[in-house]
Coordinates of C-alpha atoms in Angstrom, one line a residue:
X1 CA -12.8 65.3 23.0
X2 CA -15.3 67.8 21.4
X3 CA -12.5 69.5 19.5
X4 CA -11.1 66.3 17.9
X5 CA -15.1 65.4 17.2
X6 CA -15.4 68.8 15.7
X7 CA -12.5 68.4 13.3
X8 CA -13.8 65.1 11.8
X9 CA -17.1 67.0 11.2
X10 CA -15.6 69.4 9.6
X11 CA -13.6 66.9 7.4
X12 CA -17.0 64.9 6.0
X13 CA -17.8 65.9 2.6
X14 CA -21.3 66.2 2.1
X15 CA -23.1 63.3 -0.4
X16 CA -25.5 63.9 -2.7
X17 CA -29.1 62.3 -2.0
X18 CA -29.5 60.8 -5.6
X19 CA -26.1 59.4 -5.0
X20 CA -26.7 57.9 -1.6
X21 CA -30.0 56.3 -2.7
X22 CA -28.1 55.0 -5.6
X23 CA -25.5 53.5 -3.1
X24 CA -28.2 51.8 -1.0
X25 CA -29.8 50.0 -3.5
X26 CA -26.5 48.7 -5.0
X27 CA -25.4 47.7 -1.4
X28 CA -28.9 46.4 -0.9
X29 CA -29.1 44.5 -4.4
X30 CA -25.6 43.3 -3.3
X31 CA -27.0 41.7 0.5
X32 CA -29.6 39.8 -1.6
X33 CA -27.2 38.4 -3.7
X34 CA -25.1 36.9 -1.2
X35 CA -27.5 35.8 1.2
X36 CA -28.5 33.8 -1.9
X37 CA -25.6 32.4 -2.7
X38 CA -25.0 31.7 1.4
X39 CA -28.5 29.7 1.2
X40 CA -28.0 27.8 -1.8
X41 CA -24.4 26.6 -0.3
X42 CA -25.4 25.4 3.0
X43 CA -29.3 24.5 3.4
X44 CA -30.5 23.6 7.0
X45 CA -32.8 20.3 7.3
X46 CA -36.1 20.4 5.3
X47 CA -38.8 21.6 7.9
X48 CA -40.5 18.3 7.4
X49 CA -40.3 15.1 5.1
X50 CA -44.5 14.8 5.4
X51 CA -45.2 16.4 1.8
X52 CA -42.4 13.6 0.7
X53 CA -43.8 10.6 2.9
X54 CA -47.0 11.6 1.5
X55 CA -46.0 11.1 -1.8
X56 CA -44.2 8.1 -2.1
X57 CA -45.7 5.7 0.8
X58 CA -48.4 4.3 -1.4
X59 CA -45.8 2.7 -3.9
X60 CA -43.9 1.2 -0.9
X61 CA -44.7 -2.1 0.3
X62 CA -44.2 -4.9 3.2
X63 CA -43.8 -8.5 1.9
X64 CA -44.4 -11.6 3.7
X65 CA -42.9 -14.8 2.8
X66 CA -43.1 -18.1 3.7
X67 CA -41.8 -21.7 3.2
X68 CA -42.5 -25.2 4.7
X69 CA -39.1 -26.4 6.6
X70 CA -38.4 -29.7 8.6
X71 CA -39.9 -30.0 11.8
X72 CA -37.1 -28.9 14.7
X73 CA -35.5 -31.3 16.3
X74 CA -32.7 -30.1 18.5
X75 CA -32.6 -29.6 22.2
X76 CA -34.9 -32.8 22.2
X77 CA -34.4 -35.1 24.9
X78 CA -33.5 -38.5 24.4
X79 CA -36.4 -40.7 25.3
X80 CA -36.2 -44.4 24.6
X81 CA -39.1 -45.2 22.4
X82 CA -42.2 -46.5 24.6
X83 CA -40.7 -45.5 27.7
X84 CA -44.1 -44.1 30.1
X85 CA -42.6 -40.5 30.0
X86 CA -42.5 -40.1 26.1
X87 CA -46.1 -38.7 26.0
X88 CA -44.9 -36.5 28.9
X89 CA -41.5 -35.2 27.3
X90 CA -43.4 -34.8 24.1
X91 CA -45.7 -32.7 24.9
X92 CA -43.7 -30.7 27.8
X93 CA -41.2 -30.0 24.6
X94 CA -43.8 -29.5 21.6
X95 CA -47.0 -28.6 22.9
X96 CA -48.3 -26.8 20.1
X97 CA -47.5 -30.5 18.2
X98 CA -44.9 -28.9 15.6
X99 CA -42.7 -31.6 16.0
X100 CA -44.8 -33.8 14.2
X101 CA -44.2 -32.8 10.9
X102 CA -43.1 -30.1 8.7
X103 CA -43.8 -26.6 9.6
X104 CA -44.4 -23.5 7.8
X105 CA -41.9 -20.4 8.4
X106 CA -42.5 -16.7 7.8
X107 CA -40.2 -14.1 7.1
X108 CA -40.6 -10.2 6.8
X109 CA -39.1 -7.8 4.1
X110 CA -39.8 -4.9 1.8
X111 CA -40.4 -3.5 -1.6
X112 CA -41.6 -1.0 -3.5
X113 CA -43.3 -0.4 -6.9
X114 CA -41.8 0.3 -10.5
X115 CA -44.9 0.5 -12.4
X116 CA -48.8 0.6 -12.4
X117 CA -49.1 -3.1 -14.0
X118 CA -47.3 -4.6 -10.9
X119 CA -44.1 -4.5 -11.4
X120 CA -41.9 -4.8 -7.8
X121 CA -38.2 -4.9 -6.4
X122 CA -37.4 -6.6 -3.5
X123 CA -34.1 -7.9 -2.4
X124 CA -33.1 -11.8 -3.1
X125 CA -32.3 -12.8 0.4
X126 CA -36.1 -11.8 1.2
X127 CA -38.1 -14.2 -0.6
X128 CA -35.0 -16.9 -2.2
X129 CA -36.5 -20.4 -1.2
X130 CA -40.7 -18.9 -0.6
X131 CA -43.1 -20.8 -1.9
X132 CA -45.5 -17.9 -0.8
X133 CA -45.2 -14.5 -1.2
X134 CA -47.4 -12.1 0.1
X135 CA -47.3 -8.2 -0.6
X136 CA -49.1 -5.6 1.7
X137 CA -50.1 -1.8 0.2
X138 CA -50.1 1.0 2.2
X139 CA -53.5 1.2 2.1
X140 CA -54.1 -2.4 3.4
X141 CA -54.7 -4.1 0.5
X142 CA -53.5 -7.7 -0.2
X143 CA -51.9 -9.5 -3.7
X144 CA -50.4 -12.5 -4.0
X145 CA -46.9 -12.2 -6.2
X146 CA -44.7 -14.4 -8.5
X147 CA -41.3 -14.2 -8.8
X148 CA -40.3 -12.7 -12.3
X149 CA -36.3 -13.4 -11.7
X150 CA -33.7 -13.0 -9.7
X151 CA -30.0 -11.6 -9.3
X152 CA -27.9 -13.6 -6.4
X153 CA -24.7 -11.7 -7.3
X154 CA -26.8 -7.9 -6.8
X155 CA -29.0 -9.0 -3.8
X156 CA -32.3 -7.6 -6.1
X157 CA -35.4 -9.8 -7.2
X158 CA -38.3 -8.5 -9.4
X159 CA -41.7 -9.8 -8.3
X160 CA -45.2 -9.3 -10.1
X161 CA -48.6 -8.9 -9.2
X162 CA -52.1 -8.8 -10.8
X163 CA -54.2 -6.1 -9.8
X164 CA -58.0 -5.1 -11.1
X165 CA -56.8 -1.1 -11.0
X166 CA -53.4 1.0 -11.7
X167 CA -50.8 0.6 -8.9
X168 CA -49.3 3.5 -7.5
X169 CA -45.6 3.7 -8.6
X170 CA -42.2 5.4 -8.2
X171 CA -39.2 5.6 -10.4
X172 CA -35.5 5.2 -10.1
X173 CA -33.1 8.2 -10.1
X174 CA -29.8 8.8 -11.3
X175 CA -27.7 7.1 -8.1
X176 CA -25.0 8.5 -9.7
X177 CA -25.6 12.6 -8.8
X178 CA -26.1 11.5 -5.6
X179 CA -23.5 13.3 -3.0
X180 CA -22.0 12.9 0.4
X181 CA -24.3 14.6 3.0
X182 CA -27.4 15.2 0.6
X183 CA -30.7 13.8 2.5
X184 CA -32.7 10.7 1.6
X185 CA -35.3 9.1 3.4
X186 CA -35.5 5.2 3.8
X187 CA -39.1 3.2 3.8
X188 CA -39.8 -0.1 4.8
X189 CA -41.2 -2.4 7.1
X190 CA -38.7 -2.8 10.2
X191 CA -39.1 -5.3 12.3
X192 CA -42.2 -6.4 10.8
X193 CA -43.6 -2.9 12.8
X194 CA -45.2 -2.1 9.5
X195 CA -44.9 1.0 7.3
X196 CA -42.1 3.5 8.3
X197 CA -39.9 6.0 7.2
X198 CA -36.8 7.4 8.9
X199 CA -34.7 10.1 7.1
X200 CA -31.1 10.4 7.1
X201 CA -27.9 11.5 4.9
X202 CA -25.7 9.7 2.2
X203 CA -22.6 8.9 4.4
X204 CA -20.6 7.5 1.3
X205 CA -20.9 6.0 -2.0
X206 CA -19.0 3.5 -3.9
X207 CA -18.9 1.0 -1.0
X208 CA -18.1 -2.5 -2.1
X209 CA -19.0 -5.5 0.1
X210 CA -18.4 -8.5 -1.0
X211 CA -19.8 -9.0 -4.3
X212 CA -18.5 -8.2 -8.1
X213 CA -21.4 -6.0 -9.0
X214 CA -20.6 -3.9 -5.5
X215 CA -22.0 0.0 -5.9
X216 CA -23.7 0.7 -2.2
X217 CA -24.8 3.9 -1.1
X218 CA -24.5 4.2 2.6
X219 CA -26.7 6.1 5.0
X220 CA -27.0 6.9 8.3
X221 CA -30.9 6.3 8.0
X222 CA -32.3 3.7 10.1
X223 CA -32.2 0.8 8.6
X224 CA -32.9 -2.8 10.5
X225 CA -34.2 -6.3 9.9
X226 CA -37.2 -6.0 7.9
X227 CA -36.4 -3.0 5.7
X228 CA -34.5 -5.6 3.2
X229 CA -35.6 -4.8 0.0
X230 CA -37.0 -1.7 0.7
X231 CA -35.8 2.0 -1.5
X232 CA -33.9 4.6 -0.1
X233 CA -35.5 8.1 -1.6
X234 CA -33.9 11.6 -2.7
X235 CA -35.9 14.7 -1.7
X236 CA -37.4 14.6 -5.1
X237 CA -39.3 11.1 -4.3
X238 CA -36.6 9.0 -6.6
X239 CA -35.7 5.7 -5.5
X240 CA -31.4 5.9 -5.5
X241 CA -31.2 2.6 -3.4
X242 CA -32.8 0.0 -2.4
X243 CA -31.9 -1.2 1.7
X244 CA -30.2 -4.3 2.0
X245 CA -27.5 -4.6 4.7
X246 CA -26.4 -3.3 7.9
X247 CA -22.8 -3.2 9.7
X248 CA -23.7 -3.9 13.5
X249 CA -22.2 -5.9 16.9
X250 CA -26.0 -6.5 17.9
X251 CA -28.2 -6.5 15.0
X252 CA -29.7 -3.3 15.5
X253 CA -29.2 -0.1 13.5
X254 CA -26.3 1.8 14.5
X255 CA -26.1 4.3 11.4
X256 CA -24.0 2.5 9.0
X257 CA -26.5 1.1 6.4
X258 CA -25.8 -0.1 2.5
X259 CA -28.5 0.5 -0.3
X260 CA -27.8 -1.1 -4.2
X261 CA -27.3 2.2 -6.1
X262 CA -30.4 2.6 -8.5
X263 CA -28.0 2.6 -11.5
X264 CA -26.9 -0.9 -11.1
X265 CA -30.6 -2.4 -10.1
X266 CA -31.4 -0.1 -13.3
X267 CA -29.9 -2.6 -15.2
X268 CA -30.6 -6.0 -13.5
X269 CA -34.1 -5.1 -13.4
X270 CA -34.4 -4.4 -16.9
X271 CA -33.0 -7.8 -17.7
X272 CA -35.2 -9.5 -15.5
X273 CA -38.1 -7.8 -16.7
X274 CA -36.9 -8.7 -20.5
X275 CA -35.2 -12.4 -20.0
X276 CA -36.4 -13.4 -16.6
X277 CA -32.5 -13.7 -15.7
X278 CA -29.4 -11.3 -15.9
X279 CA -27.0 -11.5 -18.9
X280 CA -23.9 -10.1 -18.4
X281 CA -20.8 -10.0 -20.8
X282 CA -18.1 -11.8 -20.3
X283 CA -14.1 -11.6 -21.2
X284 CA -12.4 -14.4 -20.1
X285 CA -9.6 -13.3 -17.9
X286 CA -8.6 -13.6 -14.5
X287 CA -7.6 -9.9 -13.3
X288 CA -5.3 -8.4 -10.5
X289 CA -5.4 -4.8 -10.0
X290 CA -2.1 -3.0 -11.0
X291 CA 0.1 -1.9 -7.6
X292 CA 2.3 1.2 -7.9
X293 CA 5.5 -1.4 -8.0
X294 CA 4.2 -3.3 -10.7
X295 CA 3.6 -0.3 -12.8
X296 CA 7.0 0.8 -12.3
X297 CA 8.6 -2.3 -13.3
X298 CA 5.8 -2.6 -16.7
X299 CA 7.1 0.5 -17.3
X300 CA 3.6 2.6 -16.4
X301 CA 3.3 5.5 -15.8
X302 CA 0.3 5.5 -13.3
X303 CA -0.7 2.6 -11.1
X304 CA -4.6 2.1 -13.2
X305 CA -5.5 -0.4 -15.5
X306 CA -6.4 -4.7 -14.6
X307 CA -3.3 -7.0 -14.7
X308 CA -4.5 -9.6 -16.6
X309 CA -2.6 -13.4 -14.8
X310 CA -4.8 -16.0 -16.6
X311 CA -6.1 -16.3 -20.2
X312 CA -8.2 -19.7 -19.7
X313 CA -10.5 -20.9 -23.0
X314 CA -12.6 -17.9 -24.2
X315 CA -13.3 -14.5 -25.8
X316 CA -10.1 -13.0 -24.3
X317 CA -8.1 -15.8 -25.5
X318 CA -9.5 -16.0 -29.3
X319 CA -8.5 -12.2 -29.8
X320 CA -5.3 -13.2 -28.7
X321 CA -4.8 -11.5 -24.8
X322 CA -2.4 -13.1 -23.2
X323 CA -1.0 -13.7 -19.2
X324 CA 1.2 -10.0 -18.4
X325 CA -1.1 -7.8 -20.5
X326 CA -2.1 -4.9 -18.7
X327 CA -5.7 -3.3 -20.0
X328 CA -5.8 0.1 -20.0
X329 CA -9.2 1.1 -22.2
X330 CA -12.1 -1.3 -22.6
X331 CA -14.9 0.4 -25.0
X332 CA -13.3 3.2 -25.6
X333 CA -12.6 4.8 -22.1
X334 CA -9.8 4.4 -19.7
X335 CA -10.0 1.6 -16.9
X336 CA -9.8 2.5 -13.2
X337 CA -9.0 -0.7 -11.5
X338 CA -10.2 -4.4 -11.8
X339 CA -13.6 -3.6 -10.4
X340 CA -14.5 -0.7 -12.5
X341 CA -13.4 -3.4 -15.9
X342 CA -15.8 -6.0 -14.9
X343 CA -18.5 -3.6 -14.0
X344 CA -18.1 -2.5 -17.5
X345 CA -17.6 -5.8 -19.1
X346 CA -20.7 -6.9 -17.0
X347 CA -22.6 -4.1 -18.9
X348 CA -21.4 -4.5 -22.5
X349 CA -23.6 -6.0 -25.1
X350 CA -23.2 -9.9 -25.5
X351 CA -22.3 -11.1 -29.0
X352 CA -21.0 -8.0 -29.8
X353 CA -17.2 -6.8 -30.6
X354 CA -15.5 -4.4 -28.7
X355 CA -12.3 -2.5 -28.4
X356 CA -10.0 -3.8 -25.3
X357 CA -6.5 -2.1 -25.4
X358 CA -4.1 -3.6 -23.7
X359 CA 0.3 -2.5 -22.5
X360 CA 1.8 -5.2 -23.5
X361 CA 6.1 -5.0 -23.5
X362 CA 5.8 -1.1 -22.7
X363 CA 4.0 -0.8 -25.8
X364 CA 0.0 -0.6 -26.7
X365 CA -2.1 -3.1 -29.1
X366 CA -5.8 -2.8 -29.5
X367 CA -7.6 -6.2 -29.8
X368 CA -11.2 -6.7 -31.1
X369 CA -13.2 -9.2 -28.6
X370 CA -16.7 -10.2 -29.0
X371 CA -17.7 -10.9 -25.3
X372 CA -19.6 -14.0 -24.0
X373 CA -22.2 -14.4 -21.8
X374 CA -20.9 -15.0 -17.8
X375 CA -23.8 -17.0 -16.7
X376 CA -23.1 -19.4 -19.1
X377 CA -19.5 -19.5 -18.6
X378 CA -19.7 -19.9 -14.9
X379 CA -22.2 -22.6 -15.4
X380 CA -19.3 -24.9 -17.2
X381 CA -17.4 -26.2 -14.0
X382 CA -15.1 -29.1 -14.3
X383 CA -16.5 -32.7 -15.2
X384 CA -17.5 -34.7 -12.7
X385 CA -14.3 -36.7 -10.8
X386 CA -11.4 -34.7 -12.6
X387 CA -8.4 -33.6 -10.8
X388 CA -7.0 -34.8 -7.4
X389 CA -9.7 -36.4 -5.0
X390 CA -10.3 -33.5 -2.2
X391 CA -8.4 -33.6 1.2
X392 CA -11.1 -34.8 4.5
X393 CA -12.9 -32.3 5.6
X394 CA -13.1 -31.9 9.4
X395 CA -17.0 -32.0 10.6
X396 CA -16.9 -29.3 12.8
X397 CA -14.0 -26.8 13.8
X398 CA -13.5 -24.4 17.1
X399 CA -12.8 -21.1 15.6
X400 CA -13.2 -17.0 16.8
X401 CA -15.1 -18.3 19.7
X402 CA -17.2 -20.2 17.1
X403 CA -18.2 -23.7 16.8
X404 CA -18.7 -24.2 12.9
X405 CA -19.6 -27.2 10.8
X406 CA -19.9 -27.2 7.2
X407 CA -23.8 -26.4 6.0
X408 CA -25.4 -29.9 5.4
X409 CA -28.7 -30.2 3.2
X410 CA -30.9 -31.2 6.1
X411 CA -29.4 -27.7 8.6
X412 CA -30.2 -25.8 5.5
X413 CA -34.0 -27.3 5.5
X414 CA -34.1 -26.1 9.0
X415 CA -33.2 -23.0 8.9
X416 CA -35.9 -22.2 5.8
X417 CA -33.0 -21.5 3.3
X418 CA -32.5 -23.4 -0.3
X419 CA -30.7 -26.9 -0.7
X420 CA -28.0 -25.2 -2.3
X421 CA -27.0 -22.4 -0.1
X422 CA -23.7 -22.4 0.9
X423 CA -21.8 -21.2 4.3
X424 CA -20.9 -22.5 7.8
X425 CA -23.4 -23.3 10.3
X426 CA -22.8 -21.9 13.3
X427 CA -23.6 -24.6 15.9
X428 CA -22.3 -23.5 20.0
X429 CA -20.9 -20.2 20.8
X430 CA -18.4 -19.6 23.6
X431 CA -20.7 -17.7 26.4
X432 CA -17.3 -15.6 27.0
X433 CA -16.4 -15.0 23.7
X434 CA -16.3 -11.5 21.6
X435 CA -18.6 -13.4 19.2
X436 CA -21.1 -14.0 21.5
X437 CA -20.8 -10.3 22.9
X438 CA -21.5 -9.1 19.2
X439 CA -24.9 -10.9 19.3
X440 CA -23.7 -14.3 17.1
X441 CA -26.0 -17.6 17.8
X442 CA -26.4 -21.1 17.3
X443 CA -28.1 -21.1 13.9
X444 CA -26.6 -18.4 12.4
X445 CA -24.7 -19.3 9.2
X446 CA -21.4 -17.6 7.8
X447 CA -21.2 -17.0 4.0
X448 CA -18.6 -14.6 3.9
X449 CA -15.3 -14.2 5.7
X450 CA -12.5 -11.3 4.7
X451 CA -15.2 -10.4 1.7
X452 CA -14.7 -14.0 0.5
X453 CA -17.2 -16.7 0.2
X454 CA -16.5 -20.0 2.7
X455 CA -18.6 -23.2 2.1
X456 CA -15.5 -25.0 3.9
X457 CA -13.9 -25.0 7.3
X458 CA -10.2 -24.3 5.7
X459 CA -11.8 -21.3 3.7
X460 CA -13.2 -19.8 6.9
X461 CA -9.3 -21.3 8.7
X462 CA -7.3 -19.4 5.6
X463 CA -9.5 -15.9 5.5
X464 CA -8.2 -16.2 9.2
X465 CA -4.4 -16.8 8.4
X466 CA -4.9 -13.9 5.7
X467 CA -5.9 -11.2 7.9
X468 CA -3.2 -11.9 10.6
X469 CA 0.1 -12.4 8.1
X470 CA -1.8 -9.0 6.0
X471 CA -1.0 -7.5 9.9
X472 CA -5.2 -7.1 10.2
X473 CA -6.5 -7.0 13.9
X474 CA -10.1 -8.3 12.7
X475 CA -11.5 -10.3 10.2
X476 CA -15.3 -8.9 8.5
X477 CA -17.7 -11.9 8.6
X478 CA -21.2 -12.1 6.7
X479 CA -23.5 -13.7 9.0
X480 CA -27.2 -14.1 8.0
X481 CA -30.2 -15.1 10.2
X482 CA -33.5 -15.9 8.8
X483 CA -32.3 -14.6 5.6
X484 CA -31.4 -10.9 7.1
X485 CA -27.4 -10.5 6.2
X486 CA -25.4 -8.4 8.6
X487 CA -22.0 -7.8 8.9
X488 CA -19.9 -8.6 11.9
X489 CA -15.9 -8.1 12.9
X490 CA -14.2 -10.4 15.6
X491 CA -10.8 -9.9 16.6
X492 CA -8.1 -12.4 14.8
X493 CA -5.3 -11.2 16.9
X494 CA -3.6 -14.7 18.1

């Protein structure tokens, strides 16, 4: 063994000191550079979010709403008028005497603020039907707001206050550069616990619910009842979201939360701000989104574009589109899919031409269509008693567990939401029943079913036959309590 060390010895050719120290610092100059690099590529957690909860929380607010509803009547035994125990069972039942007359309900949300003149976004569902609305700053102090306008289809409302000095404010970011895994932080008012933050990361984007505007961020931030309305921040302080649903089996968080990307409130709020209302462009065409066997037998070469099946009266129709064409550009860029058209149609200027191209008989024609206005156009339903009178309508149906009745006036009274809301009422649930293990209760209404609206019993019986002939084991519901939507899937299996 010292022979063989020997013989290396002697095989080491001495370096020169001015080249060694020349080595070192390139290998040392080298080290730095990579162990930037390394850092830059995979950041650990920020040491703490207080520097950003610093900045931002006085622009956040809570927002307390409230409305007069009917006073309650069910679970009210049946007393015969006069009888000697009626003063008894009246005040055993009511003793705080809210069963004399109308009541006054509250209801909890968030907010936060877009300028120092008052400006403030909310969601819809928090304050649609208040005839009071009452924002809280961070630093206690009290205004009274208005509603500016409102945007059912995005879930956003603006709201404005009057106030003697500057407001405190914070301004939207670009949702767009937002990417999966980069942190954000979520403010609000959670169960009306008051002001808190919980941090979190973006777990997706592009997530579409149920509406046509769909662009939700989701994060595994807690969000729960009572952050509605409130923004969901990048590390730089920028709202990118703003809270507005959760998917859960008991109403509580469970990391799967959906905020309205900035860059679509962007625009609604801008609109409200302007006009009070949104106005969005419209085409006039009823879409289908183009499968890989219907782009083989058009003669496409990918499966993209909106398969347009119905040219009714409209913009679409003057131009000359017709039932088969397939669009392929709108504005000048190529089109994804049927939601990424009316996204774009929704944004295009209204009275103004623009370029649609369409496939039409394996070949291309450009058509010049100056777009309507949507609102205006949904607003024109058929005249009153046209067409076939309407099949009977059962009352009430056993379905999923579920005892549901159509949404009457007077239920919607009681449960504090507007005359016109739409859904089923939820009136019994089976004790036994997946339903009832997922935390669904008598007053809770269904809007949605299979991403679909239901204001019927055979829209809520078909979303049902969808999902099991489509080979689906569950069917998504959109159940909303007190005005807080959640998402909820029971088993359709038969």
């Amino acid at each position: 063994m010292q022979s063989h060390a020997k013989t290396i010895a002697r095989r080491v050719t001495p370096v020169p000191a001015a080249a060694l120290r020349l080595f070192l610092a390139l290998m040392l100059g080298l080290g730095l550079a990579l162990a930037q690099v390394v850092a830059a590529h995979a950041q650990g957690a920020p040491a703490s979010f207080a520097g950003l909860a610093d900045k931002i929380s006085p622009a956040v607010v809570n927002i307390t709403t409230s409305t007069v509803v009917a006073a309650p009547t069910q679970n009210s035994p049946m007393v015969p008028e006069g009888s000697p125990f009626e003063d008894f069972f009246r005040d055993f039942m009511d003793p705080q005497k809210r069963g004399e007359g109308p009541r006054r309900s509250e209801a909890l949300g968030s907010g936060f603020v877009i300028s120092e003149d008052g400006y403030i976004v909310t969601n819809n569902h928090v304050i649609e039907g208040a005839d009071d609305i009452q924002v809280e700053f961070f630093s206690g102090k009290k205004l009274e707001a208005k509603i500016v306008g409102t945007d059912p289809k995005t879930d956003i409302a603006l709201l404005k206050v009057q106030s003697d000095t500057p407001l405190p404010f914070v301004s939207f970011g670009n949702s767009d550069l937002a990417r999966v895994g980069d942190w954000v932080v979520a403010m609000g008012n959670p169960l009306g616990q008051g002001f808190s933050v919980s941090a979190g990361i973006v777990s997706a984007r592009n997530r579409a619910l149920s509406g046509t505007y769909d662009d939700y961020i989701q994060t595994d931030a807690a969000i729960n009842r009572g952050n509605s309305g409130g923004p969901l921040f990048n590390m730089d302080g920028q709202v990118i979201g703003v809270n507005t649903a959760i998917l859960s089996p008991n109403g509580g968080s469970i990391g799967i939360g959906f905020s309205m990307a900035s860059n679509v409130v962007v625009k609604v709020v801008q609109q409200l701000r302007e006009f009070g209302e949104t106005r969005r462009g419209w085409l006039g065409v009823r879409i289908q989104d183009v499968t890989p066997d219907v782009a083989e037998a058009i003669g496409l070469k990918d499966a993209k574009g909106a398969l347009v099946t119905d040219v009714p009266e409209g913009p679409a129709k003057v131009a000359g589109m017709v039932a088969g064409d397939v669009i392929v550009q709108f504005d000048g860029a190529p089109v994804a899919d049927t939601r990424d058209l009316v996204r774009r149609v929704a944004d295009a200027p209204i009275g103004q031409a623009v370029k649609v191209v369409v496939m039409r008989e394996g070949k291309t024609r450009s058509l010049s269509i100056t777009l309507g206005r949507r609102e205006e156009a949904e607003g024109e339903g058929p005249a009153a008693g046209a067409g076939p009178a309407a099949p009977v309508e059962p009352t009430s149906a056993d379905l999923l567990g579920l005892t549901v009745s159509a949404l009457t006036a007077e239920q919607a009274q009681e449960l504090g939401l507007p005359g016109a809301t739409e859904g089923l009422a939820i009136t019994k649930v089976d004790a036994a029943s997946e339903a009832y293990t997922k935390g669904l209760r008598e007053g809770d209404l269904i809007t949605e079913a299979g991403q679909q609206k239901v204001a019927t019993i055979k829209d809520l019986e078909d979303r049902i036959q969808e999902a099991r002939e489509a080979g689906r084991k569950s069917l998504l519901l959109l159940i909303r309590r007190g005005g807080d939507p959640r998402f909820v899937a029971l088993t359709v299996a038969e």
